[in-house]
Tab-separated table of C-alpha atoms in Angstrom:
chain	number	residue	atom	x	y	z
V	148	MET	CA	-20.344	49.125	51.940
V	149	ALA	CA	-22.554	50.827	54.506
V	150	LEU	CA	-26.304	51.338	54.379
V	151	VAL	CA	-27.512	54.253	56.519
V	152	THR	CA	-31.186	55.018	57.109
V	153	GLY	CA	-32.251	58.567	57.893
V	154	ALA	CA	-29.223	59.720	55.920
V	155	ALA	CA	-30.592	63.059	54.705
V	156	SER	CA	-30.306	64.970	57.978
V	157	GLY	CA	-29.118	65.030	61.571
V	158	ILE	CA	-27.394	61.968	63.010
V	159	GLY	CA	-27.893	59.881	59.856
V	160	ALA	CA	-26.310	62.537	57.635
V	161	ALA	CA	-23.364	63.012	59.995
V	162	THR	CA	-22.850	59.252	60.183
V	163	ALA	CA	-23.018	58.832	56.401
V	164	ALA	CA	-20.452	61.628	56.001
V	165	ARG	CA	-18.103	60.186	58.622
V	166	LEU	CA	-18.324	56.662	57.200
V	167	THR	CA	-17.579	58.100	53.748
V	168	GLU	CA	-14.476	59.825	55.168
V	169	HIS	CA	-13.427	56.463	56.586
V	170	GLY	CA	-13.539	54.894	53.159
V	171	PHE	CA	-16.976	53.290	53.088
V	172	ALA	CA	-19.197	53.448	50.031
V	173	VAL	CA	-22.426	54.683	51.608
V	174	ALA	CA	-25.984	54.155	50.453
V	175	GLY	CA	-28.344	56.579	52.176
V	176	VAL	CA	-31.990	55.749	52.732
V	177	ASP	CA	-34.380	58.593	53.509
V	178	LEU	CA	-37.693	60.118	52.476
V	179	GLN	CA	-35.563	63.024	51.209
V	180	PRO	CA	-32.502	62.961	48.930
V	181	SER	CA	-29.239	62.573	50.849
V	182	ALA	CA	-25.612	63.395	50.099
V	183	ALA	CA	-24.609	59.714	50.241
V	184	ALA	CA	-22.862	58.115	47.253
V	185	LEU	CA	-26.148	56.378	46.479
V	186	SER	CA	-29.307	58.200	47.560
V	187	LEU	CA	-32.368	55.990	47.915
V	188	GLU	CA	-35.650	57.755	48.614
V	189	LEU	CA	-38.226	55.615	50.356
V	190	ASP	CA	-40.166	55.103	53.561
V	191	VAL	CA	-38.492	52.723	56.044
V	192	THR	CA	-41.919	51.477	57.175
V	193	ASP	CA	-42.313	49.807	53.775
V	194	ARG	CA	-40.647	46.419	54.202
V	195	ASP	CA	-40.584	45.546	50.512
V	196	ALA	CA	-39.210	48.955	49.521
V	197	VAL	CA	-36.406	48.625	52.106
V	198	ARG	CA	-35.522	45.160	50.834
V	199	GLU	CA	-35.430	46.361	47.237
V	200	ALA	CA	-33.301	49.367	48.248
V	201	ALA	CA	-30.801	47.101	50.022
V	202	GLU	CA	-30.633	44.872	46.947
V	203	ARG	CA	-30.021	47.865	44.704
V	204	ALA	CA	-27.363	49.210	47.067
V	205	ALA	CA	-25.614	45.823	47.086
V	206	SER	CA	-25.686	45.529	43.294
V	207	GLU	CA	-24.351	49.069	42.755
V	208	LEU	CA	-21.889	49.430	45.647
V	209	GLY	CA	-21.134	45.899	46.798
V	210	PRO	CA	-22.259	43.688	49.692
V	211	VAL	CA	-23.714	45.522	52.695
V	212	SER	CA	-21.215	44.948	55.533
V	213	VAL	CA	-22.490	47.773	57.754
V	214	LEU	CA	-26.014	48.905	58.598
V	215	VAL	CA	-26.767	52.026	60.643
V	216	THR	CA	-30.408	52.751	61.438
V	217	ALA	CA	-30.922	56.429	62.167
V	218	ALA	CA	-34.310	57.099	60.578
V	219	GLY	CA	-36.718	58.607	63.064
V	220	VAL	CA	-39.479	61.074	63.752
V	221	TYR	CA	-40.360	62.909	66.922
V	222	GLU	CA	-43.368	64.691	68.316
V	223	MET	CA	-44.492	65.591	71.790
V	224	THR	CA	-48.039	64.430	72.493
V	225	PRO	CA	-49.697	63.889	75.877
V	226	LEU	CA	-50.703	60.249	76.362
V	227	ALA	CA	-54.451	60.934	76.164
V	228	GLU	CA	-53.971	62.498	72.728
V	229	ILE	CA	-51.913	59.652	71.257
V	230	ASP	CA	-54.485	58.049	68.987
V	231	ASP	CA	-54.056	54.664	67.300
V	232	GLU	CA	-52.585	56.205	64.170
V	233	ARG	CA	-49.925	58.198	66.045
V	234	TRP	CA	-49.011	55.177	68.181
V	235	ARG	CA	-48.815	52.877	65.177
V	236	ARG	CA	-46.832	55.332	63.077
V	237	MET	CA	-44.219	55.867	65.827
V	238	LEU	CA	-43.687	52.117	66.274
V	239	ARG	CA	-43.634	51.455	62.529
V	240	VAL	CA	-41.007	54.117	61.862
V	241	HIS	CA	-38.660	53.270	64.737
V	242	LEU	CA	-39.048	49.593	65.607
V	243	GLY	CA	-40.352	48.726	62.137
V	244	GLY	CA	-37.709	50.815	60.402
V	245	VAL	CA	-34.925	49.002	62.249
V	246	ALA	CA	-36.492	45.568	61.773
V	247	ASN	CA	-37.119	46.163	58.065
V	248	ALA	CA	-33.529	47.223	57.498
V	249	CYS	CA	-32.214	44.225	59.467
V	250	TRP	CA	-34.433	41.842	57.525
V	251	ALA	CA	-33.131	43.387	54.313
V	252	VAL	CA	-29.406	43.125	55.029
V	253	LEU	CA	-29.119	40.065	57.285
V	254	PRO	CA	-29.411	37.389	54.583
V	255	GLY	CA	-26.352	38.898	52.895
V	256	MET	CA	-24.429	39.286	56.154
V	257	LEU	CA	-25.239	35.721	57.213
V	258	ALA	CA	-24.081	34.432	53.840
V	259	ALA	CA	-20.880	36.494	54.123
V	260	GLY	CA	-20.286	35.290	57.670
V	261	SER	CA	-19.783	38.785	59.036
V	262	GLY	CA	-21.455	42.152	59.450
V	263	THR	CA	-22.044	45.067	61.776
V	264	ILE	CA	-25.315	46.723	62.700
V	265	VAL	CA	-25.614	49.891	64.781
V	266	THR	CA	-29.052	51.071	65.847
V	267	ILE	CA	-29.749	54.604	67.026
V	268	SER	CA	-32.113	54.804	69.972
V	269	SER	CA	-32.303	57.614	72.525
V	270	GLU	CA	-31.451	58.520	76.096
V	271	LEU	CA	-35.235	58.789	76.552
V	272	ALA	CA	-35.420	55.028	76.041
V	273	LEU	CA	-33.116	54.628	79.038
V	274	ALA	CA	-34.627	57.263	81.301
V	275	GLY	CA	-38.192	57.774	80.104
V	276	GLY	CA	-39.731	61.016	78.933
V	277	ASP	CA	-42.653	63.243	79.757
V	278	GLY	CA	-45.208	63.868	77.055
V	279	ASP	CA	-43.768	61.520	74.425
V	280	ALA	CA	-44.759	58.028	75.572
V	281	HIS	CA	-45.130	56.655	72.034
V	282	TYR	CA	-41.620	57.818	71.091
V	283	VAL	CA	-40.125	56.426	74.310
V	284	ALA	CA	-41.907	53.098	73.837
V	285	ALA	CA	-40.717	52.873	70.232
V	286	LYS	CA	-37.115	53.757	71.093
V	287	GLY	CA	-37.208	51.359	74.063
V	288	ALA	CA	-38.293	48.634	71.667
V	289	ILE	CA	-35.148	49.328	69.627
V	290	LEU	CA	-33.028	48.757	72.750
V	291	GLY	CA	-34.692	45.376	73.242
V	292	LEU	CA	-34.317	44.408	69.613
V	293	THR	CA	-30.647	45.444	69.677
V	294	ARG	CA	-29.935	43.301	72.733
V	295	SER	CA	-31.766	40.301	71.336
V	296	LEU	CA	-30.190	40.482	67.894
V	297	GLY	CA	-26.817	41.108	69.524
V	298	TRP	CA	-27.137	37.825	71.389
V	299	GLU	CA	-28.710	35.889	68.582
V	300	LEU	CA	-26.175	36.913	65.959
V	301	ALA	CA	-22.935	37.045	67.972
V	302	PRO	CA	-22.269	33.343	67.283
V	303	ARG	CA	-22.632	34.114	63.560
V	304	ASN	CA	-19.991	36.860	63.719
V	305	ILE	CA	-22.524	39.635	63.198
V	306	ARG	CA	-22.187	42.422	65.735
V	307	VAL	CA	-25.375	44.259	66.666
V	308	ASN	CA	-25.034	47.219	69.027
V	309	GLY	CA	-26.676	50.568	69.575
V	310	VAL	CA	-26.019	54.198	70.311
V	311	ALA	CA	-28.401	56.060	72.626
V	312	PRO	CA	-27.556	59.729	72.156
V	313	GLY	CA	-28.536	62.468	74.536
V	314	PRO	CA	-30.490	65.443	73.237
V	315	THR	CA	-28.780	66.162	69.936
V	316	ASP	CA	-28.723	69.329	67.868
V	317	THR	CA	-30.692	68.054	64.859
V	318	PRO	CA	-33.773	69.191	62.909
V	319	LEU	CA	-35.755	66.638	64.934
V	320	LEU	CA	-35.393	68.937	67.927
V	321	ALA	CA	-37.752	71.878	67.354
V	322	GLN	CA	-36.463	75.355	68.120
V	323	ASP	CA	-38.919	75.607	71.028
V	324	SER	CA	-38.077	72.101	72.284
V	325	PRO	CA	-37.679	71.824	76.065
V	326	TRP	CA	-34.264	70.221	75.384
V	327	ARG	CA	-33.024	73.462	73.887
V	328	ASP	CA	-34.041	75.359	77.029
V	329	PRO	CA	-30.874	76.850	78.563
V	330	ALA	CA	-32.191	75.981	82.027
V	331	TYR	CA	-32.400	72.294	81.062
V	332	LEU	CA	-29.009	72.282	79.382
V	333	ALA	CA	-27.385	73.967	82.383
V	334	GLY	CA	-28.388	70.906	84.421
V	335	LEU	CA	-26.429	68.520	82.193
V	336	PRO	CA	-22.863	67.677	83.289
V	337	LEU	CA	-21.600	68.986	79.937
V	338	GLY	CA	-24.098	71.869	79.867
V	339	ARG	CA	-24.870	71.579	76.148
V	340	LEU	CA	-26.554	69.578	73.425
V	341	VAL	CA	-24.737	66.668	71.807
V	342	THR	CA	-23.664	67.307	68.200
V	343	PRO	CA	-24.550	64.914	65.355
V	344	ASP	CA	-20.814	64.485	64.723
V	345	GLU	CA	-20.279	63.230	68.281
V	346	VAL	CA	-22.934	60.556	67.736
V	347	ALA	CA	-21.377	59.678	64.377
V	348	GLU	CA	-17.979	59.237	66.080
V	349	ALA	CA	-19.523	56.697	68.452
V	350	VAL	CA	-21.099	54.833	65.534
V	351	VAL	CA	-17.808	54.752	63.656
V	352	PHE	CA	-16.029	53.448	66.757
V	353	LEU	CA	-18.510	50.585	67.073
V	354	VAL	CA	-18.198	49.802	63.370
V	355	GLU	CA	-14.418	49.900	63.123
V	356	GLU	CA	-13.100	48.966	66.533
V	357	GLY	CA	-15.978	47.826	68.759
V	358	THR	CA	-15.201	44.233	67.910
V	359	TYR	CA	-15.929	42.790	71.379
V	360	PHE	CA	-19.294	44.557	71.827
V	361	ALA	CA	-22.422	42.430	71.437
V	362	GLY	CA	-25.935	43.671	72.165
V	363	GLN	CA	-24.647	46.764	73.931
V	364	THR	CA	-25.910	50.316	73.664
V	365	ILE	CA	-23.429	53.104	74.329
V	366	SER	CA	-24.446	56.625	75.220
V	367	PRO	CA	-22.793	59.842	74.057
V	368	ASN	CA	-25.344	61.890	75.985
V	369	ALA	CA	-23.531	64.840	77.619
V	370	GLY	CA	-24.378	63.226	80.956
V	371	ALA	CA	-28.162	63.195	80.445
V	372	VAL	CA	-28.303	59.588	81.679
V	373	ILE	CA	-25.538	58.318	83.942
C	920	MET	CA	-1.599	63.963	62.895
C	921	GLU	CA	-2.738	61.416	65.433
C	922	ARG	CA	-5.618	61.775	67.894
C	923	LEU	CA	-3.419	62.014	70.999
C	924	ASP	CA	-0.491	64.004	69.613
C	925	GLY	CA	1.212	66.075	72.283
C	926	ARG	CA	-0.826	64.653	75.143
C	927	VAL	CA	0.562	63.114	78.286
C	928	ALA	CA	-1.053	59.977	79.668
C	929	LEU	CA	-0.544	57.918	82.809
C	930	VAL	CA	-1.484	54.237	82.721
C	931	SER	CA	-1.431	52.285	85.976
C	932	GLY	CA	-0.657	48.586	86.179
C	933	ALA	CA	1.090	48.811	82.843
C	934	ALA	CA	3.847	46.197	83.202
C	935	GLN	CA	1.792	43.425	81.626
C	936	GLY	CA	-1.579	42.363	80.263
C	937	LEU	CA	-4.185	44.970	79.450
C	938	GLY	CA	-2.255	47.935	80.878
C	939	ARG	CA	0.701	47.244	78.660
C	940	THR	CA	-1.508	47.010	75.563
C	941	ILE	CA	-3.320	50.241	76.464
C	942	ALA	CA	-0.026	52.102	76.988
C	943	THR	CA	1.248	50.887	73.626
C	944	ARG	CA	-1.969	51.904	71.870
C	945	LEU	CA	-2.041	55.397	73.405
C	946	ALA	CA	1.585	55.877	72.371
C	947	ALA	CA	0.756	54.689	68.839
C	948	GLU	CA	-1.828	57.486	68.714
C	949	GLY	CA	0.770	60.081	69.642
C	950	ALA	CA	0.631	60.292	73.445
C	951	ARG	CA	3.677	60.250	75.669
C	952	VAL	CA	2.751	57.609	78.199
C	953	ALA	CA	3.989	57.300	81.759
C	954	VAL	CA	3.726	53.632	82.616
C	955	ASN	CA	3.099	52.752	86.241
C	956	ASP	CA	3.634	49.544	88.090
C	957	ARG	CA	4.375	48.728	91.688
C	958	ARG	CA	7.891	47.419	91.116
C	959	PRO	CA	10.698	48.604	88.869
C	960	SER	CA	11.656	46.116	86.168
C	961	PRO	CA	13.624	46.010	82.924
C	962	GLU	CA	10.291	45.288	81.177
C	963	LEU	CA	8.732	48.474	82.558
C	964	ASP	CA	11.787	50.512	81.542
C	965	ALA	CA	11.677	49.044	78.045
C	966	LEU	CA	7.972	49.830	77.753
C	967	ALA	CA	8.559	53.421	78.910
C	968	GLU	CA	11.227	53.713	76.254
C	969	GLU	CA	8.747	52.494	73.662
C	970	THR	CA	5.937	54.827	74.780
C	971	GLY	CA	8.099	57.937	74.870
C	972	GLY	CA	7.275	58.131	78.499
C	973	PHE	CA	8.491	57.441	81.962
C	974	ALA	CA	8.651	54.390	84.196
C	975	ALA	CA	6.423	55.545	87.067
C	976	VAL	CA	7.000	53.157	89.935
C	977	ALA	CA	4.583	53.262	92.857
C	978	ASP	CA	2.249	51.021	94.799
C	979	VAL	CA	-1.063	52.728	93.987
C	980	SER	CA	-2.486	51.864	97.404
C	981	ASP	CA	0.252	53.929	99.102
C	982	PRO	CA	-0.798	57.609	99.267
C	983	ASP	CA	2.756	58.948	99.689
C	984	ALA	CA	4.118	56.818	96.862
C	985	VAL	CA	1.343	57.933	94.512
C	986	ALA	CA	1.897	61.610	95.346
C	987	ARG	CA	5.642	61.237	94.782
C	988	MET	CA	5.097	59.391	91.514
C	989	ALA	CA	2.662	62.018	90.196
C	990	GLY	CA	5.281	64.673	90.892
C	991	GLU	CA	7.925	62.693	89.022
C	992	VAL	CA	5.639	62.219	86.012
C	993	GLU	CA	4.797	65.912	85.896
C	994	GLU	CA	8.469	66.791	86.129
C	995	ALA	CA	9.423	64.359	83.351
C	996	LEU	CA	6.540	64.807	80.906
C	997	GLY	CA	4.228	67.530	82.198
C	998	PRO	CA	0.819	67.037	83.838
C	999	PRO	CA	-1.145	64.035	82.505
C	1000	GLU	CA	-4.247	64.968	80.558
C	1001	VAL	CA	-5.214	61.299	80.392
C	1002	LEU	CA	-5.366	58.856	83.280
C	1003	VAL	CA	-6.120	55.208	82.629
C	1004	ALA	CA	-6.666	53.495	85.985
C	1005	ASN	CA	-6.021	49.935	84.936
C	1006	HIS	CA	-4.201	48.401	87.895
C	1007	ALA	CA	-5.977	45.561	89.693
C	1008	TYR	CA	-5.468	43.041	92.429
C	1009	MET	CA	-7.661	39.976	92.616
C	1010	THR	CA	-7.875	37.011	94.896
C	1011	MET	CA	-10.673	34.499	95.074
C	1012	SER	CA	-12.016	32.769	98.141
C	1013	PRO	CA	-15.409	31.853	99.583
C	1014	PHE	CA	-16.646	34.996	101.349
C	1015	VAL	CA	-16.635	33.818	104.970
C	1016	GLU	CA	-13.226	32.192	104.603
C	1017	HIS	CA	-11.580	35.134	102.882
C	1018	ASP	CA	-8.624	36.387	104.885
C	1019	PRO	CA	-9.729	39.855	106.072
C	1020	ASP	CA	-6.407	41.539	105.325
C	1021	ASP	CA	-6.355	40.117	101.841
C	1022	TRP	CA	-10.041	41.021	101.374
C	1023	TRP	CA	-9.199	44.642	102.153
C	1024	LEU	CA	-6.141	44.547	99.899
C	1025	ASN	CA	-8.471	43.983	96.917
C	1026	VAL	CA	-10.408	47.092	97.910
C	1027	ASP	CA	-7.354	49.152	98.830
C	1028	VAL	CA	-5.595	48.514	95.550
C	1029	ASN	CA	-8.543	48.631	93.146
C	1030	LEU	CA	-10.818	51.283	94.618
C	1031	THR	CA	-8.625	53.343	96.935
C	1032	GLY	CA	-5.724	53.142	94.478
C	1033	THR	CA	-7.895	54.755	91.800
C	1034	PHE	CA	-9.009	57.443	94.257
C	1035	LEU	CA	-5.378	58.193	95.101
C	1036	LEU	CA	-4.369	58.394	91.428
C	1037	LEU	CA	-7.290	60.686	90.636
C	1038	ARG	CA	-6.506	62.940	93.552
C	1039	ALA	CA	-2.887	63.141	92.434
C	1040	VAL	CA	-3.566	64.039	88.776
C	1041	LEU	CA	-6.614	66.258	89.230
C	1042	PRO	CA	-4.703	69.488	89.966
C	1043	GLY	CA	-2.766	69.066	86.718
C	1044	MET	CA	-5.940	68.437	84.705
C	1045	ARG	CA	-7.503	71.525	86.267
C	1046	LYS	CA	-4.438	73.513	85.276
C	1047	LEU	CA	-4.838	72.226	81.691
C	1048	GLY	CA	-8.571	72.923	81.830
C	1049	ARG	CA	-9.317	69.467	80.442
C	1050	GLY	CA	-8.841	65.835	81.238
C	1051	ARG	CA	-9.854	62.292	80.377
C	1052	VAL	CA	-10.120	59.560	82.948
C	1053	VAL	CA	-10.692	55.977	81.871
C	1054	ILE	CA	-11.351	53.592	84.716
C	1055	ILE	CA	-11.033	49.890	84.052
C	1056	ALA	CA	-13.829	48.212	85.965
C	1057	SER	CA	-15.006	44.675	85.252
C	1058	GLU	CA	-18.117	42.736	84.379
C	1059	PHE	CA	-17.669	41.192	87.848
C	1060	GLY	CA	-18.580	44.654	89.155
C	1061	VAL	CA	-21.772	44.596	87.093
C	1062	VAL	CA	-23.091	41.107	87.779
C	1063	GLY	CA	-21.020	39.893	90.744
C	1064	TRP	CA	-19.030	36.671	90.824
C	1065	ALA	CA	-19.047	33.791	93.283
C	1066	ASN	CA	-15.860	33.693	95.385
C	1067	ALA	CA	-14.797	37.149	94.196
C	1068	SER	CA	-16.677	39.274	96.727
C	1069	ALA	CA	-13.865	41.734	97.443
C	1070	TYR	CA	-12.867	42.175	93.822
C	1071	SER	CA	-16.464	42.513	92.633
C	1072	ALA	CA	-17.296	45.017	95.387
C	1073	SER	CA	-14.224	47.076	94.529
C	1074	LYS	CA	-15.136	47.074	90.841
C	1075	GLN	CA	-18.770	48.020	91.512
C	1076	GLY	CA	-17.323	50.778	93.680
C	1077	LEU	CA	-15.347	51.989	90.676
C	1078	ILE	CA	-18.526	52.032	88.593
C	1079	SER	CA	-20.274	54.204	91.193
C	1080	LEU	CA	-17.184	56.403	91.415
C	1081	THR	CA	-17.226	56.841	87.634
C	1082	LYS	CA	-20.873	57.905	87.639
C	1083	THR	CA	-20.358	60.327	90.505
C	1084	LEU	CA	-17.193	61.887	89.107
C	1085	GLY	CA	-18.810	62.074	85.674
C	1086	ARG	CA	-21.366	64.388	87.215
C	1087	GLU	CA	-18.919	66.177	89.493
C	1088	LEU	CA	-16.051	66.814	87.070
C	1089	GLY	CA	-17.926	66.928	83.726
C	1090	PRO	CA	-18.721	70.638	84.064
C	1091	GLU	CA	-14.956	71.326	84.263
C	1092	GLY	CA	-14.264	69.484	81.023
C	1093	ILE	CA	-12.750	66.518	82.840
C	1094	LEU	CA	-14.582	63.505	81.464
C	1095	VAL	CA	-14.637	60.336	83.548
C	1096	ASN	CA	-15.837	57.092	81.950
C	1097	ALA	CA	-15.304	53.411	82.660
C	1098	ILE	CA	-14.848	50.187	80.769
C	1099	ALA	CA	-16.284	47.007	82.259
C	1100	PRO	CA	-14.682	44.337	80.087
C	1101	GLY	CA	-15.771	40.757	79.969
C	1102	ILE	CA	-13.311	37.897	79.991
C	1103	MET	CA	-10.046	38.846	78.348
C	1104	ASP	CA	-6.920	36.934	77.543
C	1105	THR	CA	-4.685	38.274	80.330
C	1106	PRO	CA	-2.554	36.710	83.090
C	1107	GLN	CA	-5.622	37.204	85.343
C	1108	LEU	CA	-7.115	34.078	83.778
C	1109	ASP	CA	-4.420	32.047	85.484
C	1110	VAL	CA	-5.941	33.108	88.839
C	1111	ASP	CA	-9.353	31.929	87.667
C	1112	ALA	CA	-7.826	28.641	86.520
C	1113	LEU	CA	-6.248	28.127	89.938
C	1114	ASP	CA	-9.594	28.812	91.649
C	1115	ALA	CA	-11.404	26.408	89.337
C	1116	GLY	CA	-8.669	23.763	89.696
C	1117	VAL	CA	-8.082	23.480	85.959
C	1118	SER	CA	-5.298	24.330	83.552
C	1119	PRO	CA	-4.926	27.830	82.069
C	1120	GLU	CA	-5.746	26.382	78.647
C	1121	GLU	CA	-8.906	24.722	79.959
C	1122	ILE	CA	-10.222	27.915	81.604
C	1123	ARG	CA	-9.701	29.798	78.330
C	1124	ARG	CA	-11.545	27.099	76.402
C	1125	ARG	CA	-14.442	27.108	78.904
C	1126	TYR	CA	-14.859	30.882	78.898
C	1127	ALA	CA	-14.813	31.004	75.103
C	1128	ALA	CA	-17.446	28.278	74.917
C	1129	GLU	CA	-19.680	30.172	77.379
C	1130	SER	CA	-19.534	33.429	75.414
C	1131	PRO	CA	-22.133	34.169	72.717
C	1132	SER	CA	-19.282	35.425	70.555
C	1133	GLY	CA	-17.514	32.083	70.999
C	1134	ARG	CA	-14.231	33.592	72.111
C	1135	ILE	CA	-12.589	35.578	74.889
C	1136	GLY	CA	-11.644	39.196	74.359
C	1137	ARG	CA	-8.317	40.476	73.114
C	1138	THR	CA	-6.574	43.197	75.097
C	1139	GLU	CA	-6.183	45.154	71.835
C	1140	GLU	CA	-9.983	45.459	71.619
C	1141	ILE	CA	-10.188	47.018	75.067
C	1142	ALA	CA	-7.194	49.241	74.339
C	1143	ALA	CA	-8.959	50.567	71.229
C	1144	LEU	CA	-11.892	51.581	73.422
C	1145	ALA	CA	-9.557	53.168	75.983
C	1146	ALA	CA	-7.964	55.208	73.190
C	1147	PHE	CA	-11.419	56.289	71.994
C	1148	LEU	CA	-12.335	57.413	75.518
C	1149	ALA	CA	-8.979	59.185	75.934
C	1150	SER	CA	-9.461	61.155	72.721
C	1151	ASP	CA	-11.702	63.922	71.411
C	1152	SER	CA	-13.736	61.279	69.565
C	1153	SER	CA	-15.673	60.607	72.775
C	1154	SER	CA	-16.397	64.220	73.727
C	1155	ALA	CA	-20.077	63.569	74.575
C	1156	PHE	CA	-19.368	60.570	76.835
C	1157	VAL	CA	-19.388	61.307	80.560
C	1158	GLY	CA	-20.077	59.024	83.511
C	1159	GLN	CA	-20.671	56.100	81.159
C	1160	ILE	CA	-19.862	52.436	81.731
C	1161	LEU	CA	-19.019	50.675	78.472
C	1162	GLN	CA	-19.213	46.910	78.349
C	1163	PRO	CA	-17.162	45.139	75.692
C	1164	ASN	CA	-17.823	41.560	76.745
C	1165	GLY	CA	-18.703	39.521	73.688
C	1166	GLY	CA	-22.261	39.245	74.964
C	1167	THR	CA	-21.481	37.468	78.238
C	1168	THR	CA	-23.213	40.030	80.472
C	1169	ARG	CA	-26.736	41.069	79.611
C	1170	GLY	CA	-27.467	43.683	82.232
C	1171	PRO	CA	-26.731	47.386	81.984
C	1172	ALA	CA	-24.158	48.693	84.439
C-alpha cells in the first residue's frame, strides 16, 4: 500500500496514478479530493491529522509499505517581503509535511522491517533560485532530511531517497511563471518542461527497482541542473 | 510489449560481471544486444545467442578495432540506439610507484575507450534521431580511492564527459547519463582483495560491514537502473550521475 501526499494534482496525482497502474492500493493525502483509491483531505502541516490519516489508510488498505511526499506550495516573493508567516508556512508545508508523513508511517515500516520513502524536492534546492528564498530553503531542507533518513534507516531495510524534478508542467507553475518563458526553456538541454508523468516514472523506479539507493536524490530535470 | 522492443543496444565489457547482467536485462526487455568484449570466447558467443545479438569483439582502446566493430554491429543488427559503456580496467598501486604505462592503460581503456565507442555509434544515433547512452562510472570517481589514482581519475573523467555530453547532445534527443555504483559483487572485488592482501570472501565481508545497507550491491540492481536509463521511462534525465551505492558515498557527484 502506498501513501502519497499532494495526490490531488501535478506530480502527486501522476505518481498516485502510476503506482495504481503498478498494482499498489494508493491512499492520497491532499487539501483537495484526489482520484486515489482512498482520498484523505487534510493539511500536511497538521502532525496529528497526518498520523490519523496514515492509521486510517493502514486499516482500510493494509500496511503502508511506500510513502511518497509530493505536497507543496510555491510563490515567488523577494526576500525583503518574506515575512515570518510566509517563511514559517513554506517550511511547515515542505519540511514539516515530509517529516509529519515520515513520523506517521515509520513506526509501521520499522515494525515490518521494510519500507520505501521517496521525497519530492526541486532542482531549485540543488541550484538555488532568484526571488523564492523561502521555497529554496524549504526544499533544500528536504534534501538534507532525505540524506539523513537514508543513512539512518538503511540498516533497518528502509530505503529513503528523493526526486528533484526540473521545472514541471503542473498547476504549481503559474501561466506567467518565468519557467514557462520560451526563452528560458530554449536554454535547457531538452528545451522543454518536465511532465508530471516523467517525475512519476522516476518515483516508481525508486520504489520498485531502486533497491541499492540510500539517501540519494535523482533528478529528471530536462538538464536544468547537471 | 516490453520497454525496449525493437531497439538495438551495444554493451561493452559484457563477457562477465556487470556487463553480462546488463546485456541480459536489456534483452529481457526486448532489445537485441550486441555484446562486446576484447577477446572472442565461447561464453561471449553464448551470451550473444541469448541476447538475440552479436558477439562484438574489439579492444575498446583501439580506435581502428572500435570503428570496425561498430560497422559489424550495424551490419548485423542495425545502428545501436542504446550504448552502455560498461567496460573497465583497474589496477591498484601507490601513485608514485604506479607503472606509467599501466597507469595510462587505465585511462586509455576507461575514458578513451568510452570516447571511441561514442564516436563510433553517434552517426547511427543521429540517423535514428534518438539515442541513449549509459556510462558506467564508479563511486571511486566521485570520492577518490587511495591507490586507485588512475582508475579514479578515469572515472571522474567519465562523469565530466557525461555532464558535457548531456548538454551537448541533449538537444538532439541523445540522452547521456551515468551510473556511479558503489561496491558490487563482481570479479573486480578480487582485485581489491589482492590489493588489501585478504581473501575474496574477507573483502566482501568487510565491504558489506562498512555499508549502511549492510551488504554489497547486486549486479541485477545496477542493470535495472541501466534498463531504466536506456528506456523511455527516463526521458527527462540528461547529464545526470546516479549513485546506487547502499549509502556508502554521501557526496553528490
